[in-house]
């Protein structure tokens, strides 16, 4: 964007900020049921998608600070949703794996999230939903760039 697009950039920043606030306030019932925070649910989902990953990979996938992830992992272990295991290939490395309860938590949280999104999007026409996808991809790209620069 050029300097003449400053007003547009500010509008985009405000819209992304509002979106971030709204999503941070969304807390599915399943999250409360399992006694985890929204951040911890995101961490569980990252491990679900990549079993055996480590803290560094979670920070890359989620954009969370390493200190936040490390504190959350301790809580998730105490809740019996997560296990830490020594790597079979590198004794210095620790792998993160969900317990059966952790996998069940992610499945229930995702099911509820997807159901809520389907209800929220029910009023969109097929054309509106199709038009929304490229914009969401752009928002995701911008968000990933912000996380990389943080």
PDB file of C-alpha atoms in Angstrom:
ATOM      1  CA  UNK A   1       0.000   0.000   0.000  1.00  0.00           C
ATOM      2  CA  UNK A   2       1.173   3.498  -0.718  1.00  0.00           C
ATOM      3  CA  UNK A   3       1.154   6.453   1.668  1.00  0.00           C
ATOM      4  CA  UNK A   4      -2.150   7.678   0.212  1.00  0.00           C
ATOM      5  CA  UNK A   5      -3.845   4.571   1.570  1.00  0.00           C
ATOM      6  CA  UNK A   6      -3.301   5.529   5.226  1.00  0.00           C
ATOM      7  CA  UNK A   7      -7.038   5.929   5.905  1.00  0.00           C
ATOM      8  CA  UNK A   8      -7.714   2.488   4.438  1.00  0.00           C
ATOM      9  CA  UNK A   9      -4.895   0.987   6.499  1.00  0.00           C
ATOM     10  CA  UNK A  10      -6.379   2.503   9.662  1.00  0.00           C
ATOM     11  CA  UNK A  11      -9.827   1.121   8.789  1.00  0.00           C
ATOM     12  CA  UNK A  12      -8.327  -2.328   8.220  1.00  0.00           C
ATOM     13  CA  UNK A  13      -6.435  -2.129  11.518  1.00  0.00           C
ATOM     14  CA  UNK A  14      -9.597  -1.195  13.409  1.00  0.00           C
ATOM     15  CA  UNK A  15     -11.608  -3.966  11.747  1.00  0.00           C
ATOM     16  CA  UNK A  16      -8.937  -6.576  12.544  1.00  0.00           C
ATOM     17  CA  UNK A  17      -8.757  -5.275  16.114  1.00  0.00           C
ATOM     18  CA  UNK A  18     -12.541  -5.612  16.510  1.00  0.00           C
ATOM     19  CA  UNK A  19     -12.401  -9.101  15.043  1.00  0.00           C
ATOM     20  CA  UNK A  20      -9.629 -10.116  17.459  1.00  0.00           C
ATOM     21  CA  UNK A  21     -11.599  -8.775  20.419  1.00  0.00           C
ATOM     22  CA  UNK A  22     -14.761 -10.582  19.359  1.00  0.00           C
ATOM     23  CA  UNK A  23     -12.973 -13.891  18.869  1.00  0.00           C
ATOM     24  CA  UNK A  24     -11.160 -13.521  22.193  1.00  0.00           C
ATOM     25  CA  UNK A  25     -14.551 -13.153  23.901  1.00  0.00           C
ATOM     26  CA  UNK A  26     -15.994 -16.271  22.259  1.00  0.00           C
ATOM     27  CA  UNK A  27     -15.659 -19.160  24.687  1.00  0.00           C
ATOM     28  CA  UNK A  28     -17.468 -22.346  23.697  1.00  0.00           C
ATOM     29  CA  UNK A  29     -19.302 -24.302  26.385  1.00  0.00           C
ATOM     30  CA  UNK A  30     -16.955 -27.229  25.678  1.00  0.00           C
ATOM     31  CA  UNK A  31     -13.989 -25.040  26.673  1.00  0.00           C
ATOM     32  CA  UNK A  32     -15.636 -24.346  30.032  1.00  0.00           C
ATOM     33  CA  UNK A  33     -16.590 -28.016  30.436  1.00  0.00           C
ATOM     34  CA  UNK A  34     -12.957 -29.111  30.213  1.00  0.00           C
ATOM     35  CA  UNK A  35     -11.763 -26.274  32.471  1.00  0.00           C
ATOM     36  CA  UNK A  36      -9.373 -24.717  29.982  1.00  0.00           C
ATOM     37  CA  UNK A  37      -8.912 -21.191  28.709  1.00  0.00           C
ATOM     38  CA  UNK A  38      -9.414 -20.247  25.078  1.00  0.00           C
ATOM     39  CA  UNK A  39      -5.619 -20.042  24.712  1.00  0.00           C
ATOM     40  CA  UNK A  40      -5.221 -23.520  26.147  1.00  0.00           C
ATOM     41  CA  UNK A  41      -7.866 -24.826  23.742  1.00  0.00           C
ATOM     42  CA  UNK A  42      -5.874 -23.357  20.844  1.00  0.00           C
ATOM     43  CA  UNK A  43      -2.711 -25.027  22.155  1.00  0.00           C
ATOM     44  CA  UNK A  44      -4.513 -28.370  22.467  1.00  0.00           C
ATOM     45  CA  UNK A  45      -5.751 -28.030  18.881  1.00  0.00           C
ATOM     46  CA  UNK A  46      -2.216 -27.294  17.645  1.00  0.00           C
ATOM     47  CA  UNK A  47      -0.922 -30.447  19.347  1.00  0.00           C
ATOM     48  CA  UNK A  48      -3.893 -32.444  18.036  1.00  0.00           C
ATOM     49  CA  UNK A  49      -2.982 -31.375  14.505  1.00  0.00           C
ATOM     50  CA  UNK A  50       0.713 -32.116  14.996  1.00  0.00           C
ATOM     51  CA  UNK A  51       1.232 -34.825  17.646  1.00  0.00           C
ATOM     52  CA  UNK A  52       4.718 -34.936  19.087  1.00  0.00           C
ATOM     53  CA  UNK A  53       5.481 -31.294  18.373  1.00  0.00           C
ATOM     54  CA  UNK A  54       7.416 -29.148  20.822  1.00  0.00           C
ATOM     55  CA  UNK A  55       6.952 -25.746  22.418  1.00  0.00           C
ATOM     56  CA  UNK A  56       8.726 -23.911  19.600  1.00  0.00           C
ATOM     57  CA  UNK A  57       6.386 -25.365  16.997  1.00  0.00           C
ATOM     58  CA  UNK A  58       3.332 -24.409  19.045  1.00  0.00           C
ATOM     59  CA  UNK A  59       4.565 -20.818  19.291  1.00  0.00           C
ATOM     60  CA  UNK A  60       5.035 -20.769  15.513  1.00  0.00           C
ATOM     61  CA  UNK A  61       1.571 -22.200  14.842  1.00  0.00           C
ATOM     62  CA  UNK A  62      -0.346 -20.101  17.362  1.00  0.00           C
ATOM     63  CA  UNK A  63       1.602 -16.846  17.535  1.00  0.00           C
ATOM     64  CA  UNK A  64       1.671 -17.089  21.335  1.00  0.00           C
ATOM     65  CA  UNK A  65       4.749 -16.223  23.339  1.00  0.00           C
ATOM     66  CA  UNK A  66       6.860 -19.145  24.533  1.00  0.00           C
ATOM     67  CA  UNK A  67       6.300 -18.179  28.182  1.00  0.00           C
ATOM     68  CA  UNK A  68       2.505 -18.291  27.707  1.00  0.00           C
ATOM     69  CA  UNK A  69       2.705 -21.681  26.000  1.00  0.00           C
ATOM     70  CA  UNK A  70       5.010 -23.110  28.684  1.00  0.00           C
ATOM     71  CA  UNK A  71       2.718 -21.999  31.529  1.00  0.00           C
ATOM     72  CA  UNK A  72      -0.317 -23.372  29.717  1.00  0.00           C
ATOM     73  CA  UNK A  73       1.346 -26.733  29.129  1.00  0.00           C
ATOM     74  CA  UNK A  74       1.870 -27.196  32.864  1.00  0.00           C
ATOM     75  CA  UNK A  75      -1.824 -26.609  33.495  1.00  0.00           C
ATOM     76  CA  UNK A  76      -2.837 -28.951  30.679  1.00  0.00           C
ATOM     77  CA  UNK A  77      -0.629 -31.710  32.100  1.00  0.00           C
ATOM     78  CA  UNK A  78      -2.208 -31.204  35.555  1.00  0.00           C
ATOM     79  CA  UNK A  79      -5.659 -31.461  33.948  1.00  0.00           C
ATOM     80  CA  UNK A  80      -4.581 -34.804  32.377  1.00  0.00           C
ATOM     81  CA  UNK A  81      -5.227 -33.464  28.867  1.00  0.00           C
ATOM     82  CA  UNK A  82      -1.581 -33.543  27.804  1.00  0.00           C
ATOM     83  CA  UNK A  83       1.536 -35.673  28.280  1.00  0.00           C
ATOM     84  CA  UNK A  84       5.171 -34.692  27.902  1.00  0.00           C
ATOM     85  CA  UNK A  85       7.409 -37.451  26.562  1.00  0.00           C
ATOM     86  CA  UNK A  86      11.111 -37.672  25.839  1.00  0.00           C
ATOM     87  CA  UNK A  87      11.837 -37.830  22.139  1.00  0.00           C
ATOM     88  CA  UNK A  88      12.945 -41.250  20.953  1.00  0.00           C
ATOM     89  CA  UNK A  89      15.335 -39.609  18.483  1.00  0.00           C
ATOM     90  CA  UNK A  90      16.742 -36.761  20.628  1.00  0.00           C
ATOM     91  CA  UNK A  91      17.037 -37.251  24.389  1.00  0.00           C
ATOM     92  CA  UNK A  92      17.202 -33.451  24.871  1.00  0.00           C
ATOM     93  CA  UNK A  93      13.846 -32.879  23.192  1.00  0.00           C
ATOM     94  CA  UNK A  94      10.393 -33.194  24.711  1.00  0.00           C
ATOM     95  CA  UNK A  95       7.412 -34.223  22.612  1.00  0.00           C
ATOM     96  CA  UNK A  96       3.874 -33.161  23.430  1.00  0.00           C
ATOM     97  CA  UNK A  97       1.005 -35.630  23.062  1.00  0.00           C
ATOM     98  CA  UNK A  98      -2.655 -35.357  23.942  1.00  0.00           C
ATOM     99  CA  UNK A  99      -4.201 -37.878  26.268  1.00  0.00           C
ATOM    100  CA  UNK A 100      -7.486 -39.503  25.288  1.00  0.00           C
ATOM    101  CA  UNK A 101      -9.250 -36.809  27.343  1.00  0.00           C
ATOM    102  CA  UNK A 102      -7.269 -34.140  25.472  1.00  0.00           C
ATOM    103  CA  UNK A 103      -8.313 -35.544  22.094  1.00  0.00           C
ATOM    104  CA  UNK A 104     -11.932 -35.706  23.245  1.00  0.00           C
ATOM    105  CA  UNK A 105     -11.714 -32.077  24.417  1.00  0.00           C
ATOM    106  CA  UNK A 106     -10.415 -30.878  21.038  1.00  0.00           C
ATOM    107  CA  UNK A 107     -13.080 -32.842  19.163  1.00  0.00           C
ATOM    108  CA  UNK A 108     -15.890 -31.447  21.320  1.00  0.00           C
ATOM    109  CA  UNK A 109     -14.565 -27.879  21.152  1.00  0.00           C
ATOM    110  CA  UNK A 110     -14.159 -28.054  17.372  1.00  0.00           C
ATOM    111  CA  UNK A 111     -17.609 -29.591  16.899  1.00  0.00           C
ATOM    112  CA  UNK A 112     -19.181 -26.800  18.935  1.00  0.00           C
ATOM    113  CA  UNK A 113     -17.129 -24.109  17.152  1.00  0.00           C
ATOM    114  CA  UNK A 114     -18.088 -25.409  13.714  1.00  0.00           C
ATOM    115  CA  UNK A 115     -21.740 -25.703  14.692  1.00  0.00           C
ATOM    116  CA  UNK A 116     -21.752 -22.123  15.989  1.00  0.00           C
ATOM    117  CA  UNK A 117     -20.109 -20.886  12.797  1.00  0.00           C
ATOM    118  CA  UNK A 118     -22.626 -22.744  10.653  1.00  0.00           C
ATOM    119  CA  UNK A 119     -25.470 -21.064  12.554  1.00  0.00           C
ATOM    120  CA  UNK A 120     -23.791 -17.652  12.281  1.00  0.00           C
ATOM    121  CA  UNK A 121     -23.282 -18.079   8.525  1.00  0.00           C
ATOM    122  CA  UNK A 122     -26.747 -19.514   7.849  1.00  0.00           C
ATOM    123  CA  UNK A 123     -28.078 -16.118   6.748  1.00  0.00           C
ATOM    124  CA  UNK A 124     -25.413 -15.768   4.040  1.00  0.00           C
ATOM    125  CA  UNK A 125     -26.294 -16.622   0.472  1.00  0.00           C
ATOM    126  CA  UNK A 126     -24.014 -19.032  -1.372  1.00  0.00           C
ATOM    127  CA  UNK A 127     -22.647 -16.068  -3.329  1.00  0.00           C
ATOM    128  CA  UNK A 128     -21.889 -14.133  -0.128  1.00  0.00           C
ATOM    129  CA  UNK A 129     -20.191 -17.138   1.441  1.00  0.00           C
ATOM    130  CA  UNK A 130     -18.103 -17.673  -1.703  1.00  0.00           C
ATOM    131  CA  UNK A 131     -17.166 -13.973  -1.772  1.00  0.00           C
ATOM    132  CA  UNK A 132     -16.136 -14.110   1.883  1.00  0.00           C
ATOM    133  CA  UNK A 133     -13.499 -16.822   1.394  1.00  0.00           C
ATOM    134  CA  UNK A 134     -10.878 -14.751  -0.499  1.00  0.00           C
ATOM    135  CA  UNK A 135     -11.229 -11.957   2.071  1.00  0.00           C
ATOM    136  CA  UNK A 136     -10.780 -14.392   4.949  1.00  0.00           C
ATOM    137  CA  UNK A 137      -7.660 -15.744   3.256  1.00  0.00           C
ATOM    138  CA  UNK A 138      -6.278 -12.207   3.036  1.00  0.00           C
ATOM    139  CA  UNK A 139      -7.085 -11.515   6.697  1.00  0.00           C
ATOM    140  CA  UNK A 140      -5.328 -14.740   7.670  1.00  0.00           C
ATOM    141  CA  UNK A 141      -2.271 -13.775   5.601  1.00  0.00           C
ATOM    142  CA  UNK A 142      -2.125 -10.355   7.279  1.00  0.00           C
ATOM    143  CA  UNK A 143      -2.541 -11.938  10.736  1.00  0.00           C
ATOM    144  CA  UNK A 144       0.265 -14.422  10.060  1.00  0.00           C
ATOM    145  CA  UNK A 145       2.526 -11.570   8.967  1.00  0.00           C
ATOM    146  CA  UNK A 146       1.729  -9.653  12.163  1.00  0.00           C
ATOM    147  CA  UNK A 147       2.582 -12.689  14.264  1.00  0.00           C
ATOM    148  CA  UNK A 148       5.895 -13.183  12.426  1.00  0.00           C
ATOM    149  CA  UNK A 149       6.873  -9.567  13.070  1.00  0.00           C
ATOM    150  CA  UNK A 150       5.916  -9.635  16.770  1.00  0.00           C
TER     151      UNK A 150
END
